Short mmCIF file of C-alpha atoms in Angstrom, two decimals:
data_model
loop_
_atom_site.label_atom_id
_atom_site.label_comp_id
_atom_site.label_asym_id
_atom_site.label_seq_id
_atom_site.Cartn_x
_atom_site.Cartn_y
_atom_site.Cartn_z
CA UNK A 850 -71.33 -209.38 -7.37
CA UNK A 851 -70.13 -212.72 -9.18
CA UNK A 852 -72.73 -215.31 -8.54
CA UNK A 853 -71.17 -219.24 -8.06
CA UNK A 854 -73.20 -222.12 -8.99
CA UNK A 855 -75.48 -223.71 -6.01
CA UNK A 856 -73.83 -226.14 -5.53
CA UNK A 857 -70.34 -224.85 -5.07
CA UNK A 858 -71.98 -222.89 -2.63
CA UNK A 859 -73.76 -226.46 -1.16
CA UNK A 860 -70.00 -227.72 -0.81
CA UNK A 861 -68.78 -225.33 1.07
CA UNK A 862 -71.22 -226.28 3.45
CA UNK A 863 -70.69 -229.46 3.75
CA UNK A 864 -66.83 -229.38 3.70
CA UNK A 865 -67.29 -226.69 6.96
CA UNK A 866 -70.07 -228.93 8.78
CA UNK A 867 -67.31 -231.83 8.87
CA UNK A 868 -65.21 -232.36 11.56
CA UNK A 869 -62.67 -232.58 9.11
CA UNK A 870 -63.60 -229.58 7.87
CA UNK A 871 -63.87 -227.62 11.01
CA UNK A 872 -61.05 -228.26 12.67
CA UNK A 873 -58.41 -228.04 9.07
CA UNK A 874 -60.38 -224.63 9.29
CA UNK A 875 -59.86 -223.47 13.02
CA UNK A 876 -56.47 -224.80 12.40
CA UNK A 877 -55.41 -221.08 10.09
CA UNK A 878 -53.97 -218.05 10.71
CA UNK A 879 -55.69 -215.71 8.00
CA UNK A 880 -58.54 -215.55 5.53
CA UNK A 881 -55.93 -216.08 3.26
CA UNK A 882 -55.03 -219.60 4.43
CA UNK A 883 -58.42 -220.70 4.92
CA UNK A 884 -58.97 -219.85 0.87
CA UNK A 885 -56.09 -221.86 0.10
CA UNK A 886 -56.89 -225.42 2.16
CA UNK A 887 -60.88 -224.85 0.23
CA UNK A 888 -59.71 -224.43 -2.36
CA UNK A 889 -58.00 -227.49 -2.27
CA UNK A 890 -60.17 -229.86 -0.23
CA UNK A 891 -63.57 -228.78 -1.39
CA UNK A 892 -63.37 -226.48 -3.69
CA UNK A 893 -60.81 -227.22 -6.66
CA UNK A 894 -62.89 -225.79 -9.54
CA UNK A 895 -62.84 -222.50 -8.37
CA UNK A 896 -60.08 -219.62 -8.29
CA UNK A 897 -58.47 -218.64 -5.10
CA UNK A 898 -60.05 -215.25 -5.57
CA UNK A 899 -62.78 -216.34 -6.13
CA UNK A 900 -63.26 -218.49 -2.93
CA UNK A 901 -61.65 -215.09 -0.92
CA UNK A 902 -64.63 -212.99 -2.31
CA UNK A 903 -66.68 -216.88 -1.12
CA UNK A 904 -65.44 -215.91 2.46
CA UNK A 905 -65.85 -211.96 2.74
CA UNK A 906 -69.56 -212.70 1.70
CA UNK A 907 -69.17 -214.30 4.19
CA UNK A 908 -67.96 -212.43 6.32
CA UNK A 909 -70.27 -211.99 9.14
CA UNK A 910 -70.64 -215.45 9.26
CA UNK A 911 -67.62 -216.45 8.83
CA UNK A 912 -65.89 -214.20 11.42
CA UNK A 913 -68.03 -215.90 13.93
CA UNK A 914 -67.13 -219.61 14.00
CA UNK A 915 -63.47 -217.89 13.61
CA UNK A 916 -64.07 -216.29 17.26
CA UNK A 917 -66.31 -219.05 18.16
CA UNK A 918 -63.66 -221.64 17.07
CA UNK A 919 -60.61 -218.85 19.12
CA UNK A 920 -62.96 -218.40 22.18
CA UNK A 921 -62.27 -222.79 22.22
CA UNK A 922 -59.39 -222.34 22.28
CA UNK A 923 -58.50 -219.89 24.38
CA UNK A 924 -60.47 -221.97 27.65
CA UNK A 925 -59.36 -225.13 26.22
CA UNK A 926 -55.59 -223.38 27.32
CA UNK A 927 -57.18 -222.11 31.33
CA UNK A 928 -57.59 -225.51 31.65
CA UNK A 929 -55.08 -226.79 31.55
CA UNK A 930 -53.33 -224.08 33.35
CA UNK A 931 -56.02 -224.50 35.93
CA UNK A 932 -55.53 -227.97 35.37
CA UNK A 933 -52.10 -228.05 35.32
CA UNK A 934 -51.32 -225.06 38.79
CA UNK A 935 -54.45 -227.66 40.75
CA UNK A 936 -51.73 -230.29 41.11
CA UNK A 937 -48.03 -228.50 41.46
CA UNK A 938 -50.51 -227.35 44.39
CA UNK A 939 -51.46 -231.29 44.90
CA UNK A 940 -48.20 -232.31 44.60
CA UNK A 941 -47.66 -229.40 47.98
CA UNK A 942 -49.15 -231.02 50.01
CA UNK A 943 -51.98 -227.69 49.15
CA UNK A 944 -55.66 -226.72 47.51
CA UNK A 945 -57.67 -224.73 45.72
#
C-alpha cells in the first residue's frame, strides 16, 4: 500500500475540519464527487486515483461523516416538514 506524505494527511484534515470543507463535502453525492472536490480544493498535487485510495483507506471515518451529514439533513428536513404542518394547523385554528 502506498504511503502518502504527512503534509497530504494534514492538508486533508485541515480541509475537512474547516466549515467550508465540511459544507462542500456534505453537498457531494458520491465518493468520486468528494474526491474531485478534494483534488480541486485541497490535494492538487495528488491524482484523483490517489485521493480515492485515501478515501478508501479512511473508509470507516468517511462513512461515519457521510452518515452523520445525511442524518442531519434528514432531521432538518423533518423539522421543516413538522414546522410547516404546525403552521398550517395554526392557520386553520387547530393544534397538535
